[in-house]
CSV table of C-alpha atoms in Angstrom, one decimal:
chain,number,residue,atom,x,y,z
A,19,UNK,CA,0.2,-0.1,-0.3
A,20,UNK,CA,1.1,3.1,-1.1
A,21,UNK,CA,1.7,5.7,2.2
A,22,UNK,CA,2.7,9.6,1.2
A,23,UNK,CA,5.2,11.4,4.0
A,24,UNK,CA,2.9,12.3,6.3
A,25,UNK,CA,1.6,8.8,6.6
A,26,UNK,CA,4.6,7.5,7.3
A,27,UNK,CA,5.9,10.2,9.9
A,28,UNK,CA,2.5,9.5,11.8
A,29,UNK,CA,2.7,5.5,12.1
A,30,UNK,CA,6.2,6.4,13.2
A,31,UNK,CA,5.0,8.4,16.2
A,32,UNK,CA,2.1,6.1,16.9
A,33,UNK,CA,4.8,2.7,17.1
A,34,UNK,CA,6.9,5.1,19.5
A,35,UNK,CA,4.1,5.6,21.6
A,36,UNK,CA,3.2,2.0,21.4
A,37,UNK,CA,6.5,0.6,22.8
A,38,UNK,CA,6.6,3.2,26.0
A,39,UNK,CA,3.3,2.2,26.8
A,40,UNK,CA,5.1,-1.6,26.5
A,41,UNK,CA,7.3,-0.5,28.6
A,42,UNK,CA,5.6,0.9,31.4
A,43,UNK,CA,3.0,-2.5,31.2
A,44,UNK,CA,6.1,-4.5,31.6
A,45,UNK,CA,7.3,-1.8,34.8
A,46,UNK,CA,3.9,-2.4,36.4
A,47,UNK,CA,4.0,-6.0,36.0
A,48,UNK,CA,7.2,-6.4,37.4
A,49,UNK,CA,6.1,-4.3,40.4
A,50,UNK,CA,3.0,-6.1,41.1
A,51,UNK,CA,5.0,-9.5,41.2
A,52,UNK,CA,8.3,-8.0,43.3
A,53,UNK,CA,6.3,-5.7,45.8
A,54,UNK,CA,5.1,-9.2,47.5
A,55,UNK,CA,8.2,-10.7,47.5
A,56,UNK,CA,9.6,-7.3,48.6
A,57,UNK,CA,7.2,-7.5,51.4
A,58,UNK,CA,8.0,-10.9,52.6
A,59,UNK,CA,11.3,-10.8,52.6
A,60,UNK,CA,11.4,-7.9,54.9
A,61,UNK,CA,8.8,-9.9,57.3
A,62,UNK,CA,11.3,-12.7,57.2
A,63,UNK,CA,13.9,-10.5,57.6
A,64,UNK,CA,12.4,-9.3,61.1
A,65,UNK,CA,11.9,-13.2,62.0
A,66,UNK,CA,15.2,-14.0,61.1
A,67,UNK,CA,16.4,-10.8,63.2
A,68,UNK,CA,14.2,-11.6,66.1
A,69,UNK,CA,15.3,-15.6,66.3
A,70,UNK,CA,19.2,-14.7,66.0
A,71,UNK,CA,18.7,-12.8,68.7
A,72,UNK,CA,17.0,-15.3,70.3
A,73,UNK,CA,19.0,-17.8,69.5
A,74,UNK,CA,22.1,-15.2,70.6
A,75,UNK,CA,20.2,-14.9,74.2
A,76,UNK,CA,19.9,-18.8,74.4
A,77,UNK,CA,23.9,-19.0,73.7
A,78,UNK,CA,24.8,-16.4,76.3
A,79,UNK,CA,22.5,-18.3,79.2
A,80,UNK,CA,24.2,-21.6,77.8
A,81,UNK,CA,27.5,-19.8,78.4
A,82,UNK,CA,26.6,-18.6,81.6
A,83,UNK,CA,26.0,-22.6,82.6
A,84,UNK,CA,29.0,-23.2,81.7
A,85,UNK,CA,30.8,-20.5,84.1
A,86,UNK,CA,28.9,-21.2,86.9
A,87,UNK,CA,29.4,-25.4,86.6
A,88,UNK,CA,33.2,-24.4,86.5
A,89,UNK,CA,32.9,-22.2,89.8
A,90,UNK,CA,31.2,-25.3,91.6
A,91,UNK,CA,33.4,-27.7,90.4
A,92,UNK,CA,36.5,-25.2,92.3
A,93,UNK,CA,34.6,-24.3,95.0
A,94,UNK,CA,35.5,-27.2,96.8
A,95,UNK,CA,38.0,-30.0,96.6
A,96,UNK,CA,35.2,-32.8,96.9
A,97,UNK,CA,32.7,-31.5,94.4
A,98,UNK,CA,34.7,-32.9,91.2
A,99,UNK,CA,36.0,-36.0,93.0
A,100,UNK,CA,32.0,-36.3,93.8
A,101,UNK,CA,30.8,-36.0,89.9
A,102,UNK,CA,33.6,-38.4,89.4
A,103,UNK,CA,33.0,-40.4,91.5
A,104,UNK,CA,29.6,-41.0,90.0
A,105,UNK,CA,27.4,-38.9,92.2
A,106,UNK,CA,25.1,-35.9,91.8
A,107,UNK,CA,25.2,-32.3,93.4
A,108,UNK,CA,21.6,-31.0,93.5
A,109,UNK,CA,21.3,-28.2,90.8
A,110,UNK,CA,23.8,-29.5,88.8
A,111,UNK,CA,22.0,-32.8,88.0
A,112,UNK,CA,19.5,-30.9,85.0
A,113,UNK,CA,17.1,-30.8,88.2
A,114,UNK,CA,17.2,-26.5,88.5
A,115,UNK,CA,16.4,-24.1,86.1
A,116,UNK,CA,18.2,-20.5,86.7
A,117,UNK,CA,16.5,-17.4,85.9
A,118,UNK,CA,19.7,-14.9,86.9
A,119,UNK,CA,20.5,-13.5,83.7
A,120,UNK,CA,18.4,-11.4,82.1
A,121,UNK,CA,16.3,-13.3,78.7
A,122,UNK,CA,15.9,-16.4,80.1
A,123,UNK,CA,16.8,-19.6,82.4
A,124,UNK,CA,19.4,-22.0,81.8
A,125,UNK,CA,20.4,-25.6,83.2
A,126,UNK,CA,23.4,-27.4,84.2
A,127,UNK,CA,24.2,-31.6,84.1
A,128,UNK,CA,27.7,-32.2,85.5
A,129,UNK,CA,28.2,-36.1,84.9
A,130,UNK,CA,31.6,-38.2,85.0
A,131,UNK,CA,33.3,-37.8,81.5
A,132,UNK,CA,34.7,-40.9,79.4
A,133,UNK,CA,37.5,-41.6,82.8
A,134,UNK,CA,37.0,-41.2,86.0
A,135,UNK,CA,39.8,-37.9,86.1
A,136,UNK,CA,36.9,-35.6,83.6
A,137,UNK,CA,33.7,-34.2,84.2
A,138,UNK,CA,31.1,-33.5,81.2
A,139,UNK,CA,28.8,-30.3,81.7
A,140,UNK,CA,26.6,-29.7,79.3
A,141,UNK,CA,24.7,-26.2,79.9
A,142,UNK,CA,21.5,-25.3,78.0
A,143,UNK,CA,20.1,-22.0,77.9
A,144,UNK,CA,16.4,-20.8,76.6
A,145,UNK,CA,15.0,-17.7,75.7
A,146,UNK,CA,12.4,-16.3,78.2
A,147,UNK,CA,10.0,-15.3,74.7
A,148,UNK,CA,10.1,-18.7,73.1
A,149,UNK,CA,11.3,-21.9,73.1
A,150,UNK,CA,14.4,-21.2,71.8
A,151,UNK,CA,17.2,-23.5,72.8
A,152,UNK,CA,21.3,-23.4,72.6
A,153,UNK,CA,23.6,-25.9,74.5
A,154,UNK,CA,27.1,-26.2,75.0
A,155,UNK,CA,29.1,-29.0,76.4
A,156,UNK,CA,32.6,-28.6,77.9
A,157,UNK,CA,34.8,-30.9,79.7
A,158,UNK,CA,36.8,-30.4,82.5
A,159,UNK,CA,40.3,-32.3,83.8
A,160,UNK,CA,42.1,-31.7,87.3
A,161,UNK,CA,45.9,-31.0,86.8
A,162,UNK,CA,47.1,-34.9,86.7
A,163,UNK,CA,49.9,-37.0,85.9
A,164,UNK,CA,51.3,-35.9,82.5
A,165,UNK,CA,54.2,-37.6,81.9
A,166,UNK,CA,55.8,-41.0,82.7
A,167,UNK,CA,58.6,-39.5,84.3
A,168,UNK,CA,59.2,-35.3,85.5
A,169,UNK,CA,62.1,-34.3,87.7
A,170,UNK,CA,64.3,-31.0,88.3
A,171,UNK,CA,66.8,-32.5,86.6
A,172,UNK,CA,67.2,-36.1,84.8
A,173,UNK,CA,70.4,-38.3,84.2
A,174,UNK,CA,69.8,-41.9,82.5
A,175,UNK,CA,72.2,-44.2,81.5
A,176,UNK,CA,72.6,-47.9,80.9
A,177,UNK,CA,69.4,-49.3,80.0
A,178,UNK,CA,67.4,-47.1,81.6
A,179,UNK,CA,64.0,-46.3,79.2
A,180,UNK,CA,60.6,-44.5,79.5
A,181,UNK,CA,57.8,-46.2,77.5
A,182,UNK,CA,54.4,-45.3,76.6
A,183,UNK,CA,54.4,-41.4,77.9
A,184,UNK,CA,56.6,-38.4,78.0
A,185,UNK,CA,59.6,-37.7,79.9
A,186,UNK,CA,60.1,-33.8,81.4
A,187,UNK,CA,63.0,-32.2,83.4
A,188,UNK,CA,63.0,-28.7,84.9
A,189,UNK,CA,66.4,-27.9,84.1
A,190,UNK,CA,68.5,-30.1,81.9
A,191,UNK,CA,68.4,-33.5,80.5
A,192,UNK,CA,71.5,-36.0,79.9
A,193,UNK,CA,71.1,-39.6,78.2
A,194,UNK,CA,73.8,-42.0,78.1
A,195,UNK,CA,74.2,-45.4,77.2
A,196,UNK,CA,71.0,-47.3,76.9
A,197,UNK,CA,68.9,-44.3,77.5
A,198,UNK,CA,69.7,-42.4,74.4
A,199,UNK,CA,66.7,-43.5,72.2
A,200,UNK,CA,64.5,-41.6,69.7
A,201,UNK,CA,61.9,-42.4,72.4
A,202,UNK,CA,60.1,-41.4,74.2
A,203,UNK,CA,59.7,-37.9,73.6
A,204,UNK,CA,61.6,-35.4,75.5
A,205,UNK,CA,60.9,-32.0,77.3
A,206,UNK,CA,63.2,-29.9,79.3
A,207,UNK,CA,63.6,-25.9,80.7
A,208,UNK,CA,67.2,-26.4,79.5
A,209,UNK,CA,69.8,-28.0,77.3
A,210,UNK,CA,69.2,-32.2,75.8
A,211,UNK,CA,72.6,-34.0,76.0
A,212,UNK,CA,73.7,-37.2,74.9
A,213,UNK,CA,76.7,-39.9,74.6
A,214,UNK,CA,76.9,-42.9,73.0
A,215,UNK,CA,74.2,-43.7,69.9
A,216,UNK,CA,72.8,-40.4,69.4
A,217,UNK,CA,73.8,-37.1,69.6
A,218,UNK,CA,72.9,-34.1,71.9
A,219,UNK,CA,69.1,-33.0,71.3
A,220,UNK,CA,70.0,-28.8,71.6
A,221,UNK,CA,72.9,-27.2,73.5
A,222,UNK,CA,71.8,-23.9,71.8
A,223,UNK,CA,69.0,-22.1,73.6
A,224,UNK,CA,68.8,-19.7,70.4
A,225,UNK,CA,66.2,-21.1,68.1
A,226,UNK,CA,64.8,-23.5,66.8
A,227,UNK,CA,64.5,-25.3,69.9
A,228,UNK,CA,62.4,-28.8,68.9
A,229,UNK,CA,63.3,-31.2,66.4
A,230,UNK,CA,64.6,-33.1,64.6
A,231,UNK,CA,61.7,-31.7,62.5
A,232,UNK,CA,60.2,-28.2,63.6
A,233,UNK,CA,56.7,-28.9,61.9
A,234,UNK,CA,56.1,-32.4,61.9
A,235,UNK,CA,54.5,-34.9,63.8
A,236,UNK,CA,58.2,-36.2,64.2
A,237,UNK,CA,59.2,-34.0,67.3
A,238,UNK,CA,61.3,-36.2,69.6
A,239,UNK,CA,62.6,-33.6,71.9
A,240,UNK,CA,61.7,-30.0,73.1
A,241,UNK,CA,64.6,-28.2,75.1
A,242,UNK,CA,65.0,-24.7,77.2
A,243,UNK,CA,60.9,-24.4,77.6
A,244,UNK,CA,60.2,-24.7,74.1
A,245,UNK,CA,56.2,-25.0,73.7
A,246,UNK,CA,54.1,-26.1,74.8
A,247,UNK,CA,57.1,-26.1,77.9
A,248,UNK,CA,57.8,-28.4,80.9
A,249,UNK,CA,54.7,-27.7,83.5
A,250,UNK,CA,56.2,-26.9,87.0
A,251,UNK,CA,56.3,-30.7,89.4
A,252,UNK,CA,52.7,-31.4,90.8
A,253,UNK,CA,53.5,-31.5,95.0
A,254,UNK,CA,50.9,-34.3,96.2
A,255,UNK,CA,48.7,-33.4,99.1
A,256,UNK,CA,51.4,-34.9,101.7
A,257,UNK,CA,48.8,-34.2,104.6
A,258,UNK,CA,46.0,-36.2,103.3
A,259,UNK,CA,48.5,-39.4,102.1
A,260,UNK,CA,49.9,-39.2,105.4
A,261,UNK,CA,47.3,-39.5,106.9
A,262,UNK,CA,45.7,-42.4,104.9
A,263,UNK,CA,49.2,-44.4,105.4
A,264,UNK,CA,48.9,-43.6,109.4
A,265,UNK,CA,45.1,-45.4,109.2
A,266,UNK,CA,46.8,-48.1,106.7
A,267,UNK,CA,49.8,-48.6,109.2
A,268,UNK,CA,52.1,-48.0,106.3
A,269,UNK,CA,53.9,-44.4,107.8
A,270,UNK,CA,57.0,-44.6,109.0
A,271,UNK,CA,58.9,-41.8,110.7
A,272,UNK,CA,62.2,-43.6,110.7
A,273,UNK,CA,65.3,-41.9,109.9
A,274,UNK,CA,66.1,-44.3,107.1
A,275,UNK,CA,64.0,-47.3,106.2
A,276,UNK,CA,65.2,-50.5,103.8
A,277,UNK,CA,63.5,-53.8,103.0
A,278,UNK,CA,64.4,-56.3,100.6
A,279,UNK,CA,62.0,-59.1,99.0
A,280,UNK,CA,58.3,-56.8,99.9
A,281,UNK,CA,55.7,-58.9,98.4
A,282,UNK,CA,52.2,-57.3,98.5
A,283,UNK,CA,49.6,-57.2,95.6
A,284,UNK,CA,46.5,-55.3,97.2
A,285,UNK,CA,46.7,-51.9,96.4
A,286,UNK,CA,43.8,-50.4,97.5
A,287,UNK,CA,42.8,-50.6,101.3
A,288,UNK,CA,38.5,-49.7,101.1
A,289,UNK,CA,38.3,-47.2,98.5
A,290,UNK,CA,41.5,-45.5,98.9
A,291,UNK,CA,45.1,-46.5,97.3
A,292,UNK,CA,47.1,-48.3,99.7
A,293,UNK,CA,49.9,-45.6,100.8
A,294,UNK,CA,53.4,-45.8,101.9
A,295,UNK,CA,54.9,-42.9,103.3
A,296,UNK,CA,58.3,-42.2,104.6
A,297,UNK,CA,59.7,-39.6,106.7
A,298,UNK,CA,63.3,-40.4,105.9
A,299,UNK,CA,65.2,-42.5,103.2
A,300,UNK,CA,63.7,-45.6,101.5
A,301,UNK,CA,65.6,-48.1,99.9
A,302,UNK,CA,63.6,-51.1,98.5
A,303,UNK,CA,66.4,-54.2,96.9
A,304,UNK,CA,65.4,-57.8,96.4
A,305,UNK,CA,62.6,-59.7,94.6
A,306,UNK,CA,60.1,-57.3,95.4
A,307,UNK,CA,56.3,-55.8,94.3
A,308,UNK,CA,54.4,-53.2,95.6
A,309,UNK,CA,51.7,-51.4,94.4
A,310,UNK,CA,49.7,-47.9,95.3
A,311,UNK,CA,51.2,-44.8,96.3
A,312,UNK,CA,54.6,-44.4,97.8
A,313,UNK,CA,55.7,-41.0,98.8
A,314,UNK,CA,59.2,-40.9,100.6
A,315,UNK,CA,60.3,-37.4,101.8
A,316,UNK,CA,64.2,-38.4,101.5
A,317,UNK,CA,66.1,-40.3,99.1
A,318,UNK,CA,64.1,-43.3,97.2
A,319,UNK,CA,66.2,-46.1,95.9
A,320,UNK,CA,65.4,-49.2,94.5
A,321,UNK,CA,67.9,-51.9,93.7
A,322,UNK,CA,67.7,-55.3,91.9
A,323,UNK,CA,64.3,-56.5,90.3
A,324,UNK,CA,60.8,-57.6,90.5
A,325,UNK,CA,58.9,-60.6,91.8
A,326,UNK,CA,57.2,-63.2,89.8
A,327,UNK,CA,54.3,-64.4,90.0
A,328,UNK,CA,53.8,-61.0,91.7
A,329,UNK,CA,54.9,-58.7,89.2
A,330,UNK,CA,54.4,-60.3,85.9
A,331,UNK,CA,51.1,-58.0,86.0
A,332,UNK,CA,49.3,-57.6,82.2
A,333,UNK,CA,48.0,-53.7,81.3
A,334,UNK,CA,46.2,-51.8,78.5
A,335,UNK,CA,49.1,-49.4,77.2
A,336,UNK,CA,47.6,-45.5,77.1
A,337,UNK,CA,45.5,-45.1,74.0
A,338,UNK,CA,47.8,-42.8,72.6
A,339,UNK,CA,51.4,-44.3,73.7
A,340,UNK,CA,52.1,-44.9,69.6
A,341,UNK,CA,52.9,-41.2,70.1
A,342,UNK,CA,56.4,-42.2,71.9
A,343,UNK,CA,57.5,-43.8,68.8
A,344,UNK,CA,57.3,-41.4,65.7
A,345,UNK,CA,60.8,-41.5,65.2
A,346,UNK,CA,61.8,-45.0,66.0
A,347,UNK,CA,60.8,-48.4,67.6
A,348,UNK,CA,62.4,-50.6,69.7
A,349,UNK,CA,62.7,-53.1,67.9
A,350,UNK,CA,65.3,-51.1,65.8
A,351,UNK,CA,66.9,-49.7,69.0
A,352,UNK,CA,69.6,-47.8,68.2
A,353,UNK,CA,69.7,-47.7,64.5
A,354,UNK,CA,71.4,-44.8,62.5
A,355,UNK,CA,71.7,-43.4,59.2
A,356,UNK,CA,74.4,-41.4,57.8
A,357,UNK,CA,74.4,-37.3,57.9
A,358,UNK,CA,72.7,-34.9,60.5
A,359,UNK,CA,69.5,-36.4,62.3
A,360,UNK,CA,67.0,-34.1,60.8
A,361,UNK,CA,67.9,-35.1,57.1
A,362,UNK,CA,67.3,-38.5,57.7
A,363,UNK,CA,64.1,-40.3,56.6
A,364,UNK,CA,62.3,-41.8,59.8
A,365,UNK,CA,60.1,-44.4,57.5
A,366,UNK,CA,60.3,-46.5,54.9
A,367,UNK,CA,58.1,-49.2,52.4
A,368,UNK,CA,57.1,-52.3,53.5
A,369,UNK,CA,56.5,-53.7,56.8
A,370,UNK,CA,59.9,-53.3,58.2
A,371,UNK,CA,60.8,-56.3,58.6
A,372,UNK,CA,64.3,-57.0,59.6
A,373,UNK,CA,66.6,-55.2,56.9
A,374,UNK,CA,64.1,-53.3,55.1
A,375,UNK,CA,64.8,-50.1,56.5
A,376,UNK,CA,68.3,-50.3,55.7
A,377,UNK,CA,69.8,-50.1,59.3
A,378,UNK,CA,68.0,-46.5,59.9
A,379,UNK,CA,65.4,-45.9,61.9
A,380,UNK,CA,61.1,-45.6,61.4
A,381,UNK,CA,58.6,-44.8,63.4
A,382,UNK,CA,55.5,-46.7,64.2
A,383,UNK,CA,53.7,-48.5,61.5
A,384,UNK,CA,51.1,-51.1,60.5
A,385,UNK,CA,53.5,-53.6,61.6
A,386,UNK,CA,53.0,-55.4,65.4
A,387,UNK,CA,55.2,-55.7,68.2
A,388,UNK,CA,57.7,-53.2,67.0
A,389,UNK,CA,57.4,-51.6,70.9
A,390,UNK,CA,56.0,-53.5,74.0
A,391,UNK,CA,52.1,-53.7,73.4
A,392,UNK,CA,52.1,-52.5,69.8
A,393,UNK,CA,48.8,-53.4,68.1
A,394,UNK,CA,49.9,-52.0,64.4
A,395,UNK,CA,49.9,-48.1,63.6
A,396,UNK,CA,48.1,-46.4,65.8
A,397,UNK,CA,47.0,-48.9,68.6
A,398,UNK,CA,47.9,-50.6,71.5
A,399,UNK,CA,46.7,-54.4,73.1
A,400,UNK,CA,47.6,-55.7,76.3
A,401,UNK,CA,51.2,-56.5,77.6
A,402,UNK,CA,52.1,-58.6,80.0
A,403,UNK,CA,55.5,-57.0,81.4
A,404,UNK,CA,57.1,-60.9,82.0
A,405,UNK,CA,56.1,-62.6,78.7
A,406,UNK,CA,55.0,-60.1,76.2
A,407,UNK,CA,51.6,-58.7,74.5
A,408,UNK,CA,48.9,-60.8,75.9
A,409,UNK,CA,45.7,-60.5,73.8
A,410,UNK,CA,43.1,-61.9,76.1
A,411,UNK,CA,44.9,-59.9,79.1
A,412,UNK,CA,44.6,-62.7,81.2
A,413,UNK,CA,48.5,-63.1,82.6
A,414,UNK,CA,49.8,-65.7,80.9
A,415,UNK,CA,50.9,-64.9,77.0
A,416,UNK,CA,50.2,-68.5,76.1
A,417,UNK,CA,47.3,-68.2,73.7
A,418,UNK,CA,48.0,-67.9,69.4
A,419,UNK,CA,50.1,-64.8,68.1
A,420,UNK,CA,50.9,-63.8,72.2
A,421,UNK,CA,54.2,-63.4,73.7
A,422,UNK,CA,55.7,-60.9,71.6
A,423,UNK,CA,57.8,-58.6,73.8
A,424,UNK,CA,58.2,-55.4,71.9
A,425,UNK,CA,61.7,-54.6,71.4
A,426,UNK,CA,63.1,-56.6,74.5
A,427,UNK,CA,65.7,-59.4,74.4
A,428,UNK,CA,63.7,-60.6,77.6
A,429,UNK,CA,60.2,-59.9,80.3
A,430,UNK,CA,61.2,-58.4,83.3
A,431,UNK,CA,58.6,-58.1,85.9
A,432,UNK,CA,57.4,-55.1,87.6
A,433,UNK,CA,58.7,-53.8,91.3
A,434,UNK,CA,56.2,-51.5,91.8
A,435,UNK,CA,52.8,-50.1,89.7
A,436,UNK,CA,51.2,-46.4,91.0
A,437,UNK,CA,52.3,-43.4,91.7
A,438,UNK,CA,56.0,-42.2,93.1
A,439,UNK,CA,57.1,-38.9,94.8
A,440,UNK,CA,60.4,-38.9,95.9
A,441,UNK,CA,61.3,-35.5,97.6
A,442,UNK,CA,64.8,-36.0,98.3
A,443,UNK,CA,65.8,-38.0,94.8
A,444,UNK,CA,65.0,-41.2,93.2
A,445,UNK,CA,68.3,-43.9,91.7
A,446,UNK,CA,66.8,-46.8,90.3
A,447,UNK,CA,68.7,-49.5,88.7
A,448,UNK,CA,69.9,-53.0,88.5
A,449,UNK,CA,66.3,-54.2,86.8
A,450,UNK,CA,63.7,-52.0,88.2
A,451,UNK,CA,60.6,-51.9,86.6
A,452,UNK,CA,57.9,-49.3,87.1
A,453,UNK,CA,54.3,-49.2,85.3
A,454,UNK,CA,53.2,-46.1,86.9
A,455,UNK,CA,54.6,-42.5,86.7
A,456,UNK,CA,57.4,-40.8,89.2
A,457,UNK,CA,57.6,-37.4,90.2
A,458,UNK,CA,60.9,-36.1,91.7
A,459,UNK,CA,60.8,-32.9,93.6
A,460,UNK,CA,62.2,-29.5,92.8
A,461,UNK,CA,65.6,-29.0,94.5
A,462,UNK,CA,66.4,-32.7,93.6
A,463,UNK,CA,67.5,-35.6,91.0
A,464,UNK,CA,66.6,-38.6,89.0
A,465,UNK,CA,69.1,-41.2,88.1
A,466,UNK,CA,68.0,-44.5,86.3
A,467,UNK,CA,70.4,-47.2,85.5
A,468,UNK,CA,69.0,-50.2,84.1
A,469,UNK,CA,66.0,-49.0,85.1
A,470,UNK,CA,62.0,-48.8,82.8
A,471,UNK,CA,58.9,-46.8,83.4
A,472,UNK,CA,56.0,-47.6,81.3
A,473,UNK,CA,53.3,-44.7,81.8
A,474,UNK,CA,50.3,-45.0,83.2
A,475,UNK,CA,47.7,-41.7,82.0
A,476,UNK,CA,44.8,-43.6,84.5
A,477,UNK,CA,46.6,-42.5,87.8
A,478,UNK,CA,44.2,-40.1,90.2
A,479,UNK,CA,46.2,-38.7,92.4
A,480,UNK,CA,45.3,-35.7,95.0
A,481,UNK,CA,47.7,-32.8,94.8
A,482,UNK,CA,47.8,-29.6,96.3
A,483,UNK,CA,47.7,-27.8,93.4
A,484,UNK,CA,45.3,-29.5,91.9
A,485,UNK,CA,43.8,-26.5,89.2
A,486,UNK,CA,41.1,-28.1,87.6
A,487,UNK,CA,41.3,-27.1,83.5
A,488,UNK,CA,38.9,-27.0,80.7
A,489,UNK,CA,39.6,-29.7,77.8
A,490,UNK,CA,36.9,-29.0,75.8
A,491,UNK,CA,34.2,-27.1,74.5
A,492,UNK,CA,31.5,-27.0,71.8
A,493,UNK,CA,28.1,-26.7,70.8
A,494,UNK,CA,25.8,-30.0,71.2
A,495,UNK,CA,22.3,-30.2,69.9
A,496,UNK,CA,19.9,-28.8,72.7
A,497,UNK,CA,17.2,-30.9,75.0
A,498,UNK,CA,13.8,-29.0,75.2
A,499,UNK,CA,12.4,-28.0,78.9
């Protein structure tokens, strides 16, 4: 159809008008759709803000519950012990709602932890305006025995060895002879020197003060109080233990005490540990075995070895005993490589049977029996000190695949099982073997030649400086109330 110029101009104007109308309609349609969405978002944002505020209030209430539980634990000595013995403290057994904090209420439940050395606390907070809950779980522990051996200074010679737990010195540590091994972990506030198989670990207070690796689990030593450092030696509650020893008939006031061939397999008296308390020096010799708590305010000496069958005891190593054997294991005792220790390779392919490591050291592997009680990489099983691994823990090692000594040429029964505190110094030798822990008081020293100490991480000792510390803290699913 023929259109003149005027008609074409009119049509162009009409098209532009239609497009403008279309844009207006699309904009209106968009607003009609989005306004309810925006309104819903604003409404939900308000709800979410209120809910978050309520959740935050509930969380702060749970935190207040954890704080209140901690202060209850330190209020008096017996509270922690009551919980670990299975008793309940009124108000702290999920039986009371506390409203001393503005905004809501909270409840506290304190129970024994996974061992009788821990207390578990679950505090649940509730916002007062709605059923909004938050809960926190914390685990507390008393300061405990952290090492197999802790002394102001340590000198180990002969075949003195520590197993299943670390050794700690408040000053220097000197290793010689069979004691100069790449296990266990070693902590000192001063130098760590050595003579024999392996060189000095550290004689320079300048960094680095741990090694041979500084950024790896394969760290054997920490010198010059390198973090985590060496804690102060805990002092047992001597008045408490003296009283127990008096009541049990095991309190000795003689300036010096000596006994040979002591044999006593009874480790408790009623609910209390059997305590032997000596004001002066004490010496134990001959074929012996006894257990419990041994406190000597003078010098303590262990001569000779343990007694059979009394000291032929089967025990479970600590679950993390393998931590002590990350550089080497007793089956490769004394293994060497050329060059500096920090350049050695501590692992090799295979199961590390004889010859596979080319004579070099290596840490715990999937192979069993590389150290006493070794059940494979990162695993332990029952061990009898006289006959070796005892899978059934029945004390005889006569069942299939039992009797492996974990690097020892022969078994050696225990002389003592329990906690030892020597205020004047401790000398152990001539086949002495202890399962437990040894503390030597500040100002004294430890010397062990031919002595073995196996760490027992389940010891429950009452200390004077018995501080309570928090081991863990995390949020858990709350139980409504």
